[in-house]
Structures are given as C-alpha cells and as structure tokens.
Coordinates of C-alpha atoms in Angstrom, one line a residue:
M1 CA 10.8 -1.5 -56.1
V2 CA 11.7 -3.0 -52.7
R3 CA 14.3 -1.1 -50.7
K4 CA 16.3 -3.0 -48.2
T5 CA 18.3 -2.1 -45.1
T6 CA 20.9 -4.5 -43.7
S7 CA 22.1 -4.9 -40.2
K8 CA 24.4 -7.0 -38.0
S9 CA 23.4 -10.5 -37.7
Y10 CA 6.0 -3.4 -13.7
S11 CA 7.5 -7.3 -14.1
V12 CA 7.3 -4.7 -11.4
A13 CA 3.7 -4.3 -10.2
L14 CA 2.4 -1.1 -8.9
V15 CA -0.7 -1.6 -6.7
I16 CA -2.5 1.6 -7.3
V17 CA -2.8 4.6 -5.2
M18 CA -3.4 7.6 -7.5
V19 CA -0.9 10.3 -7.2
I20 CA -0.8 12.3 -10.4
Y21 CA 1.0 15.6 -11.0
V22 CA -1.0 16.3 -14.2
A23 CA -3.6 18.7 -12.9
F24 CA -1.5 20.6 -10.5
S25 CA 1.9 21.0 -12.0
S26 CA 3.6 22.1 -15.1
V27 CA 3.9 19.7 -18.0
F28 CA 7.4 18.9 -16.6
D29 CA 6.1 17.9 -13.2
R30 CA 3.5 15.1 -13.6
Q31 CA 4.1 11.9 -11.7
L32 CA 2.4 8.8 -10.6
F33 CA 2.9 7.0 -7.3
R34 CA 1.3 3.8 -6.0
S35 CA 1.8 0.5 -4.2
L36 CA 1.5 2.0 -0.8
S37 CA 1.0 0.2 2.5
F38 CA 0.6 1.4 6.1
S39 CA 2.4 -0.3 8.9
Q40 CA 2.1 1.1 12.5
G41 CA 1.5 4.6 11.1
T42 CA 4.4 4.5 8.7
L43 CA 3.8 4.8 5.1
Q44 CA 5.9 2.2 3.2
Q45 CA 6.4 1.8 -0.4
R46 CA 6.6 -1.5 -2.3
W47 CA 7.9 -1.5 -5.8
E48 CA 8.8 -5.2 -5.7
S49 CA 8.1 -7.3 -8.7
R50 CA 4.6 -8.8 -8.7
R51 CA 2.6 -10.8 -11.1
T52 CA -1.1 -11.0 -11.6
K53 CA -2.9 -14.4 -11.0
Q54 CA -3.3 -14.9 -14.7
N55 CA -0.6 -17.1 -16.2
P56 CA 1.3 -15.8 -19.3
K57 CA -0.6 -16.5 -22.5
V58 CA 1.3 -19.0 -24.6
M59 CA 0.2 -20.1 -28.0
A60 CA 0.4 -23.5 -29.5
A61 CA 3.9 -24.8 -30.1
S62 CA 3.6 -24.3 -33.8
A63 CA 2.6 -20.6 -33.4
K64 CA 5.0 -17.7 -33.4
I65 CA 3.0 -15.0 -31.7
T66 CA 3.2 -15.0 -27.9
C67 CA 2.0 -12.5 -25.3
D68 CA 3.0 -12.3 -21.7
R69 CA 0.2 -10.5 -19.8
S70 CA 1.3 -11.6 -16.3
H71 CA 2.7 -8.2 -15.3
T72 CA 0.4 -5.6 -13.8
S73 CA 2.3 -2.7 -15.4
Y74 CA 2.9 -3.9 -18.9
D75 CA 2.1 -6.5 -21.6
L76 CA 4.9 -7.8 -23.8
C77 CA 4.1 -9.6 -27.1
S78 CA 6.6 -11.2 -29.5
I79 CA 6.3 -12.2 -33.2
N80 CA 9.0 -14.7 -33.7
G81 CA 9.1 -14.8 -37.4
S82 CA 8.9 -12.5 -40.5
C83 CA 6.2 -10.0 -40.2
I84 CA 4.7 -7.0 -42.0
L85 CA 3.6 -3.7 -40.4
N86 CA 0.7 -1.8 -41.8
P87 CA 0.9 1.6 -40.1
K88 CA -2.5 2.7 -41.4
T89 CA -4.4 -0.1 -39.7
G90 CA -1.9 -0.6 -36.8
T91 CA -1.6 -4.3 -37.7
L92 CA 1.5 -6.5 -37.4
T93 CA 1.0 -9.7 -39.4
L94 CA 3.1 -12.8 -39.0
M95 CA 3.7 -14.4 -42.4
D96 CA 2.6 -17.9 -41.6
R97 CA 3.1 -20.8 -44.1
T98 CA 0.8 -23.0 -42.0
L99 CA -2.2 -20.7 -42.2
T100 CA -4.0 -22.9 -44.7
T101 CA -4.3 -25.6 -42.0
S102 CA -4.9 -23.4 -38.9
A103 CA -6.9 -20.4 -37.9
P104 CA -5.2 -17.0 -37.9
L105 CA -3.9 -15.8 -34.5
V106 CA -5.1 -12.5 -33.2
E107 CA -3.7 -10.6 -30.2
K108 CA -4.2 -6.9 -29.3
I109 CA -1.9 -4.7 -27.2
R110 CA -1.4 -1.1 -26.2
P111 CA 2.4 -0.9 -26.0
Y112 CA 2.8 1.4 -23.0
P113 CA 4.0 0.3 -19.5
R114 CA 1.0 1.7 -17.6
K115 CA -1.6 -0.9 -18.4
S116 CA -3.4 -0.8 -15.0
E117 CA -4.1 2.9 -15.4
N118 CA -7.5 3.0 -17.0
W119 CA -7.6 6.8 -17.3
I120 CA -4.5 6.9 -19.6
M121 CA -4.4 3.7 -21.5
P122 CA -7.3 4.5 -23.8
R123 CA -5.1 7.3 -25.2
I124 CA -2.6 4.7 -26.3
R125 CA -3.1 3.3 -29.8
E126 CA -4.1 -0.3 -29.8
L127 CA -2.2 -2.5 -32.2
K128 CA -3.3 -5.9 -33.6
L129 CA -1.0 -8.8 -34.0
T130 CA -2.2 -11.5 -36.4
S131 CA -1.1 -14.0 -38.9
G132 CA -1.5 -14.2 -42.7
P133 CA -0.3 -16.0 -45.8
S134 CA 3.5 -16.0 -46.4
D135 CA 3.2 -14.4 -49.8
L136 CA 2.4 -11.1 -48.0
T137 CA 6.1 -10.2 -48.5
R138 CA 5.0 -8.8 -51.9
S139 CA 3.2 -6.1 -50.0
C140 CA 6.3 -4.7 -48.3
D141 CA 7.3 -1.2 -49.4
I142 CA 10.5 -1.5 -47.2
T143 CA 12.1 -4.8 -46.2
H144 CA 14.4 -4.7 -43.2
D145 CA 17.0 -7.4 -42.2
S146 CA 16.5 -6.6 -38.5
P147 CA 13.8 -7.1 -35.8
A148 CA 11.7 -4.3 -34.5
I149 CA 10.8 -3.0 -31.0
V150 CA 7.4 -1.3 -31.0
F151 CA 6.4 1.1 -28.2
S152 CA 4.3 4.1 -27.6
A153 CA 5.5 7.7 -26.9
G154 CA 2.0 8.8 -25.8
G155 CA 0.5 8.7 -22.4
Y156 CA 2.2 11.0 -20.0
T157 CA 4.9 12.0 -22.5
G158 CA 5.7 15.7 -22.1
S159 CA 7.0 15.5 -18.6
I160 CA 10.7 14.7 -18.6
Y161 CA 10.1 12.3 -15.7
H162 CA 7.6 10.2 -17.6
D163 CA 9.6 10.5 -20.9
F164 CA 12.3 8.6 -19.1
I165 CA 10.5 6.3 -16.6
D166 CA 7.8 5.2 -19.1
G167 CA 10.0 5.5 -22.3
F168 CA 13.7 5.4 -22.4
I169 CA 14.5 3.4 -19.3
P170 CA 12.0 0.6 -20.2
L171 CA 13.3 0.7 -23.7
F172 CA 16.9 0.2 -22.4
I173 CA 15.7 -2.7 -20.3
T174 CA 13.8 -4.3 -23.2
A175 CA 16.6 -3.9 -25.7
N176 CA 19.1 -5.5 -23.2
S177 CA 16.6 -8.3 -22.3
V178 CA 15.3 -9.2 -25.7
Y179 CA 18.1 -8.1 -28.2
P180 CA 21.3 -7.9 -26.2
D181 CA 24.2 -7.0 -28.5
R182 CA 21.9 -7.1 -31.5
D183 CA 20.7 -4.5 -33.9
F184 CA 17.1 -3.6 -34.1
I185 CA 14.7 -1.0 -35.5
L186 CA 12.6 1.3 -33.3
V187 CA 8.9 1.7 -34.2
V188 CA 7.1 4.5 -32.3
V189 CA 3.3 4.7 -31.7
N190 CA 1.6 8.0 -30.7
P191 CA 4.6 10.3 -31.5
K192 CA 4.2 14.0 -30.8
E193 CA 5.7 16.5 -33.2
W194 CA 8.3 17.7 -30.8
W195 CA 9.3 14.3 -29.5
M196 CA 11.5 13.1 -32.3
P197 CA 13.6 16.3 -32.7
K198 CA 14.1 16.5 -28.9
Y199 CA 15.2 12.8 -28.5
I200 CA 16.8 12.0 -31.8
D201 CA 20.3 11.7 -30.3
I202 CA 19.2 9.2 -27.7
L203 CA 17.2 7.2 -30.2
G204 CA 20.3 7.1 -32.5
T205 CA 22.3 5.5 -29.7
F206 CA 19.7 2.7 -29.4
S207 CA 19.7 1.9 -33.1
K208 CA 21.7 2.8 -36.2
H209 CA 18.5 2.7 -38.3
K210 CA 16.0 5.5 -38.8
T211 CA 13.2 5.4 -36.3
I212 CA 9.9 4.6 -37.8
L213 CA 7.0 6.8 -36.6
L214 CA 3.5 5.5 -36.9
D215 CA 1.9 8.8 -37.8
K216 CA -0.2 10.2 -40.6
E217 CA 2.8 11.1 -42.7
N218 CA 4.0 7.5 -42.8
A219 CA 0.6 5.8 -42.8
S220 CA 0.9 4.5 -46.4
I221 CA 4.3 2.8 -46.1
T222 CA 4.4 -0.8 -45.1
H223 CA 7.5 -2.4 -43.5
C224 CA 8.7 -6.0 -43.1
F225 CA 10.9 -7.2 -40.2
T226 CA 12.6 -10.4 -39.3
S227 CA 10.6 -10.4 -36.0
A228 CA 9.1 -8.0 -33.6
T229 CA 8.8 -7.2 -29.9
V230 CA 5.7 -5.1 -29.0
G231 CA 5.7 -3.3 -25.7
L232 CA 8.3 -2.4 -23.1
I233 CA 9.5 -4.0 -19.9
S234 CA 9.4 -1.9 -16.8
H235 CA 11.2 -2.6 -13.5
G236 CA 9.5 0.4 -11.7
P237 CA 9.9 4.2 -11.6
M238 CA 13.4 5.1 -12.7
T239 CA 14.6 1.6 -11.9
I240 CA 16.8 -0.9 -13.6
D241 CA 17.3 -4.2 -11.8
P242 CA 20.5 -5.8 -13.0
T243 CA 19.4 -9.2 -11.7
Q244 CA 16.5 -9.2 -14.2
I245 CA 18.6 -8.5 -17.3
P246 CA 20.7 -11.2 -19.0
N247 CA 23.7 -8.9 -19.3
S248 CA 23.3 -7.3 -15.8
K249 CA 23.0 -3.7 -17.0
S250 CA 22.3 -1.0 -14.4
L251 CA 21.2 2.6 -14.1
V252 CA 24.9 3.6 -14.4
D253 CA 25.0 1.8 -17.8
F254 CA 21.9 3.8 -18.8
H255 CA 23.8 7.0 -17.8
N256 CA 26.7 5.8 -20.0
L257 CA 24.3 5.5 -23.0
L258 CA 23.1 9.0 -22.4
D259 CA 26.7 10.1 -22.3
K260 CA 27.4 8.5 -25.6
A261 CA 24.3 10.1 -27.1
L262 CA 24.5 13.7 -25.8
N263 CA 28.1 14.5 -25.0
P264 CA 30.6 11.9 -26.3
N265 CA 33.5 14.4 -26.4
L266 CA 32.8 16.5 -23.3
S267 CA 36.0 17.5 -21.5
I268 CA 35.8 18.6 -17.9
I269 CA 37.6 21.9 -17.4
K270 CA 39.3 22.3 -14.0
I271 CA 37.8 25.1 -11.8
N272 CA 38.7 26.4 -8.3
K273 CA 35.2 25.9 -6.8
P274 CA 32.8 23.0 -6.9
R275 CA 30.0 23.8 -9.4
L276 CA 26.5 23.4 -8.0
I277 CA 23.4 23.4 -10.3
L278 CA 20.4 25.1 -8.6
V279 CA 17.3 23.8 -10.3
R280 CA 14.8 26.6 -10.3
R281 CA 11.0 26.2 -10.0
Y282 CA 9.0 29.2 -11.1
G283 CA 5.5 30.4 -11.7
N284 CA 2.3 29.2 -10.1
I285 CA 3.3 25.6 -10.1
G286 CA 3.9 25.0 -6.4
R287 CA 7.1 24.0 -4.4
V288 CA 8.9 27.2 -5.4
I289 CA 11.7 28.5 -3.2
L290 CA 10.4 31.9 -2.1
N291 CA 13.8 33.2 -0.9
E292 CA 15.8 31.8 -3.7
E293 CA 18.2 34.7 -4.0
E294 CA 19.0 34.6 -0.4
I295 CA 19.7 30.9 -0.7
R296 CA 21.9 31.4 -3.7
E297 CA 24.0 34.0 -1.8
M298 CA 24.3 31.6 1.1
L299 CA 25.5 28.8 -1.3
E300 CA 28.1 31.0 -2.8
D301 CA 29.2 32.1 0.7
V302 CA 29.6 28.4 1.6
G303 CA 32.0 28.1 -1.4
F304 CA 30.1 26.9 -4.4
E305 CA 30.1 28.3 -7.9
V306 CA 26.3 28.4 -8.3
I307 CA 24.6 28.1 -11.7
T308 CA 20.8 28.5 -11.8
F309 CA 19.1 26.1 -14.1
R310 CA 15.6 26.9 -15.3
P311 CA 14.4 24.0 -17.5
S312 CA 11.5 24.6 -19.9
K313 CA 9.8 22.8 -22.8
T314 CA 12.3 24.4 -25.2
T315 CA 15.4 23.5 -23.2
S316 CA 18.0 21.7 -25.3
L317 CA 18.6 18.2 -23.9
R318 CA 22.2 18.3 -25.2
E319 CA 22.9 21.7 -23.5
A320 CA 21.2 20.6 -20.2
Y321 CA 23.3 17.4 -20.2
K322 CA 26.5 19.3 -20.9
L323 CA 25.8 21.8 -18.0
I324 CA 24.9 19.2 -15.5
K325 CA 27.6 16.7 -16.5
S326 CA 30.3 19.3 -16.0
S327 CA 29.0 20.1 -12.4
H328 CA 29.9 18.6 -9.1
G329 CA 26.4 18.6 -7.7
M330 CA 22.8 19.5 -8.2
I331 CA 20.1 20.8 -5.8
G332 CA 16.4 21.4 -6.1
V333 CA 13.0 21.0 -4.6
H334 CA 11.3 17.7 -5.3
G335 CA 9.9 17.8 -8.8
A336 CA 10.2 16.3 -12.3
A337 CA 13.3 18.4 -13.2
L338 CA 15.3 16.3 -10.8
T339 CA 15.0 13.5 -13.3
Q340 CA 18.1 15.1 -14.8
L341 CA 20.1 13.5 -11.9
L342 CA 20.7 10.9 -14.7
F343 CA 23.0 13.5 -16.3
L344 CA 25.3 13.8 -13.2
R345 CA 28.6 12.0 -13.0
P346 CA 28.5 9.0 -10.6
G347 CA 30.1 10.2 -7.4
S348 CA 28.8 13.8 -7.5
V349 CA 26.3 15.3 -5.1
L350 CA 22.5 15.4 -5.3
V351 CA 20.6 17.4 -2.7
Q352 CA 16.8 17.0 -2.7
I353 CA 14.7 19.5 -0.8
V354 CA 11.6 17.7 0.4
P355 CA 8.5 19.7 1.2
V356 CA 6.1 18.9 4.0
G357 CA 4.0 15.8 3.2
L358 CA 6.2 14.5 0.4
G359 CA 8.8 12.4 2.1
W360 CA 7.2 9.1 0.9
V361 CA 7.3 10.3 -2.7
S362 CA 10.9 11.7 -2.6
K363 CA 12.4 8.3 -1.8
T364 CA 10.9 6.4 -4.7
C365 CA 11.2 9.1 -7.3
F366 CA 14.8 10.3 -6.7
E367 CA 16.5 9.0 -3.6
T368 CA 16.5 5.3 -4.7
P369 CA 17.6 6.1 -8.3
A370 CA 20.3 8.5 -7.1
K371 CA 21.8 5.8 -5.0
A372 CA 21.6 3.4 -7.8
M373 CA 23.4 5.9 -9.9
K374 CA 26.1 5.9 -7.3
L375 CA 25.5 9.6 -6.5
D376 CA 26.3 11.0 -3.0
Y377 CA 22.7 11.7 -2.1
T378 CA 21.4 13.9 0.7
E379 CA 18.1 15.5 1.5
Y380 CA 16.8 18.5 3.3
R381 CA 13.4 17.9 5.0
V382 CA 11.4 21.2 5.1
N383 CA 9.8 21.7 8.5
V384 CA 6.4 23.3 9.2
E385 CA 7.8 26.8 9.8
E386 CA 9.4 26.7 6.3
S387 CA 6.3 25.7 4.4
S388 CA 3.8 28.2 3.1
L389 CA 1.1 25.8 4.4
I390 CA 1.6 27.3 7.9
E391 CA -0.2 30.4 6.6
K392 CA -3.3 28.4 5.6
Y393 CA -3.5 25.7 8.3
S394 CA -3.1 25.7 12.1
R395 CA -0.3 23.6 13.6
D396 CA -2.8 21.2 15.0
D397 CA -4.4 20.5 11.6
L398 CA -3.6 17.0 10.3
V399 CA -2.3 18.6 7.1
L400 CA 0.7 19.7 9.1
K401 CA 0.6 17.6 12.2
D402 CA 0.3 14.3 10.5
P403 CA 0.4 14.3 6.7
I404 CA 0.2 10.5 6.5
A405 CA -3.0 10.4 8.6
Y406 CA -4.4 13.3 6.5
R407 CA -3.8 11.5 3.3
G408 CA -5.0 8.1 4.5
M409 CA -5.6 5.7 1.7
D410 CA -7.8 8.2 -0.1
W411 CA -5.1 10.1 -1.9
N412 CA -7.5 12.2 -4.0
V413 CA -7.3 15.4 -6.1
T414 CA -8.0 17.7 -3.2
K415 CA -5.3 16.2 -1.0
M416 CA -2.8 16.1 -3.8
K417 CA -3.3 19.8 -4.5
V418 CA -2.5 20.7 -0.9
Y419 CA 1.1 19.4 -0.9
L420 CA 1.9 19.6 -4.6
K421 CA 0.3 22.8 -5.8
D422 CA -0.6 24.9 -2.8
Q423 CA 2.8 24.6 -1.1
D424 CA 5.9 26.8 -1.5
V425 CA 8.9 26.9 0.8
R426 CA 10.9 29.6 2.5
L427 CA 14.0 27.9 3.7
D428 CA 15.7 28.7 7.0
V429 CA 19.0 30.0 5.8
N430 CA 21.0 29.1 8.9
R431 CA 19.5 25.6 9.2
F432 CA 20.0 24.9 5.5
R433 CA 23.6 26.2 5.6
K434 CA 24.5 23.4 8.0
H435 CA 23.3 20.8 5.4
M436 CA 25.1 22.6 2.6
N437 CA 28.4 22.8 4.4
E438 CA 28.5 19.0 4.5
A439 CA 27.4 18.9 0.8
Y440 CA 30.2 21.3 -0.1
K441 CA 32.8 19.0 1.5
K442 CA 31.6 16.1 -0.5
A443 CA 31.4 18.1 -3.8
K444 CA 34.9 19.5 -3.2
S445 CA 36.3 16.1 -2.6
F446 CA 34.6 14.8 -5.8
M447 CA 36.1 17.8 -7.7
D448 CA 39.6 17.2 -6.4
L449 CA 39.5 13.6 -7.5
N450 CA 37.6 13.9 -10.8
G451 CA 38.1 17.5 -12.0

C-alpha cells in the first residue's frame, strides 16, 4: 500500500594548499585551508568565487536532468521532474515519458562540497542519476508530494567545524537558493550513527518531514519525489554571501535558524557582571593554555563572570547553545570549538587567541565569520615568548622568526605539526590583561543594552 506525505505547495573555489587538522588534533579540531598567495612576503587568502574552465553541463532541452560542474568545490545536479530513489543502489531515476524515443540519461555525483580533495572524496558515496519509464511509480514504497535535497554527512564530519562549514551552512545556502520559502525533504548519504541524534533539532528546522537516511536499515525502502537537488552549494568556509542568494540571507539569518532550532524560548536573565565563556583545550592536542587558572583569575579580576566550557563528543548541542547564547562574550585559542561563535548573540564579544604561525588561518576561519555575524571581534596575537616553541627552536630559526617563509608553498605534514600540534601557549598575564580590559568594556556595554 502506498503511503503519502503532503506538503506546502566553492561557487567559491578553493585553490588547494593542504592544511588539514586531521592527523594532529582532536576530532573536533580538523580543518582545511587553501587558496593561498604570496605578495611581497605577505600571505594573502583568496576565497573569492571561481569557476573552472569547464562550462556547466546542460542536457538537451527535452531532458530534465542537469548538472552544473563548473565550481571547483562542489557539483550540483537537478532532477526537474518526478523521480524515484533506490537507496540500495544509490540511484535516482527520472520517470521519463519520452524514454522510448531517447537514450536514458546518466550522471554521477558525490554530493559533498569538497570535490577537489582527492583524499576525502572517495569516502563519499557516489550516486547515479538516470532516467527510466514513467510507470516506475508502481515501485514507490513511499510517495512524497515534495522535492528532495540530497547531500552527504560523510567526509570530515565529526569535527564541529566541518559539520557546519561542509554541512549545515551549505545546506542553508542551497535551501534558500533552490527552494526558498518551499517545503522539501532531506535525504542524507553516509550518515554516522551519532549524527542524526545530535543534529535532529537543526534538521527539523530545515524541514517538517522526517529525514531520510541512506543507510543499511533503510536500504529496502524506495521513495518518490516531485523533483530532487543533489549536492550542496558552498560559498567558502563559514561563509554566506547574501548577494548570491535570491532572498539575500546572511550568516545572521543562519544564526536565527539555530536559535529557532535549539532555544526558541530562551530568556536572558539579568546579571551584574558580563558573562564570558572560556573555551578550554585540554589533553595532548596542541594550543593548550598552560597557565589557564592564572588567566581565569585575571579575567575575574577584570570584572567578568567566567564560565569554563570544555566541549567534547558527548556535549549536548542544545546545552552548549543555551550556555553561549546567554553569555556576553567568548574567548579561546584558535581551534574548531570556536565554530560555536555561531551561538553568540550578534553584538557580543569574541576574543580569538592566535598562536605563532597561525595568523593567516585565524582570519579565514573565525575573524571573517565573526564580523559577518556582527560580533565585536578582537584577537590576541601570541608572541614568541608566550609560545612553547621557544623551548624547541632558537629565536633565529625560521619557525619563529618568519613562519611564512618557513611554511613556503610546501605546507606539509611536518610543518603543520609544528604550529598545530607541538605548540602550546603560556600567556603573559599583564599583556593579556590590557586586551581583556577593552573586551570587558565592550561586553559590559552589550550587557547593559541587551541583558
């Protein structure tokens, strides 16, 4: 018996320089950086939209399967007609009435916005898009009256940074570009067991329908959709470009979606001191604050109510959101946990502590998104004396004297390990206090205005 659900009626290219936090950091601290250029000794980053020389592949006018492969970071395919999904074979078939007079169309796609990264894309399940006779509707176990967005939750999923920059932010862009103000159904490839329980609240805000997981448990159930979009649009790392979206959505709008998903009824209780979230790094992962207790005491002496936040795999997203949303600022050493700047209220303070050799990364990963989120962003640049690298290298070594020259264009595993894994920081309390006095004034002003 057919069951039916009803409903309402990198374009950014990243020219590769490999900077991966997979081998050297915890699962929450893996990152990729690329598109680098050198100009008069200054490392510059270019995340502007690029296209490959290949033109978008457009089918014959009578066909209804199209694929745009012109972007270096993602492919995007569309089935503009009724189609059937076979989870077991990973095939989406357009039900084509003209098939008797034309050859079936066949396209293949791995729906993950990292297509230029040959070391990760083979882990993404390949889907086949083809056409078949229109009487295939008889094969539908479940018929939906809505289109589908199909994407992968594989790849680097497991780092909160990648969960958002390769998953939910591109999903937000795609939904608002392809189906603005329309209902749709989410179909997820490569789901991990923990992924759905952790992000069910966010997924429920994108779509009122139950998310379809292409896993072993659901392999025998076929689905029919009114149409389908396969793949996700990316504007770059933690970036939403309002000028590229029909309804001009921004990163602030994405924050509002998170607010709706994770804490729709959160009330801010007035307190006497601005609340500061101190994001703690711990263990043998690198970039740990070695004198954290001393720093905490200084922050309290400055006037903050300091709450230490130690995120882990089991941290509840809802509880993390509630804690950070109710604060007036957040501070932490550069790392994936700062992705949760997305939980801060626009106007609050973000302080990023930038270790030696990581200035070029800090801007792209968190400074630019923080400003797009309308946060009051500031950073503290660690000097050589505050870095543990001073115990391993002489001051005249390029590692400390000129990190850009040391890295060169060959940003390899050994060089990554030096700055990301081997480096901890011992902050100069008096020097850091001067920065935090200014941050306190901003956080206090925000508290007085917004509670």
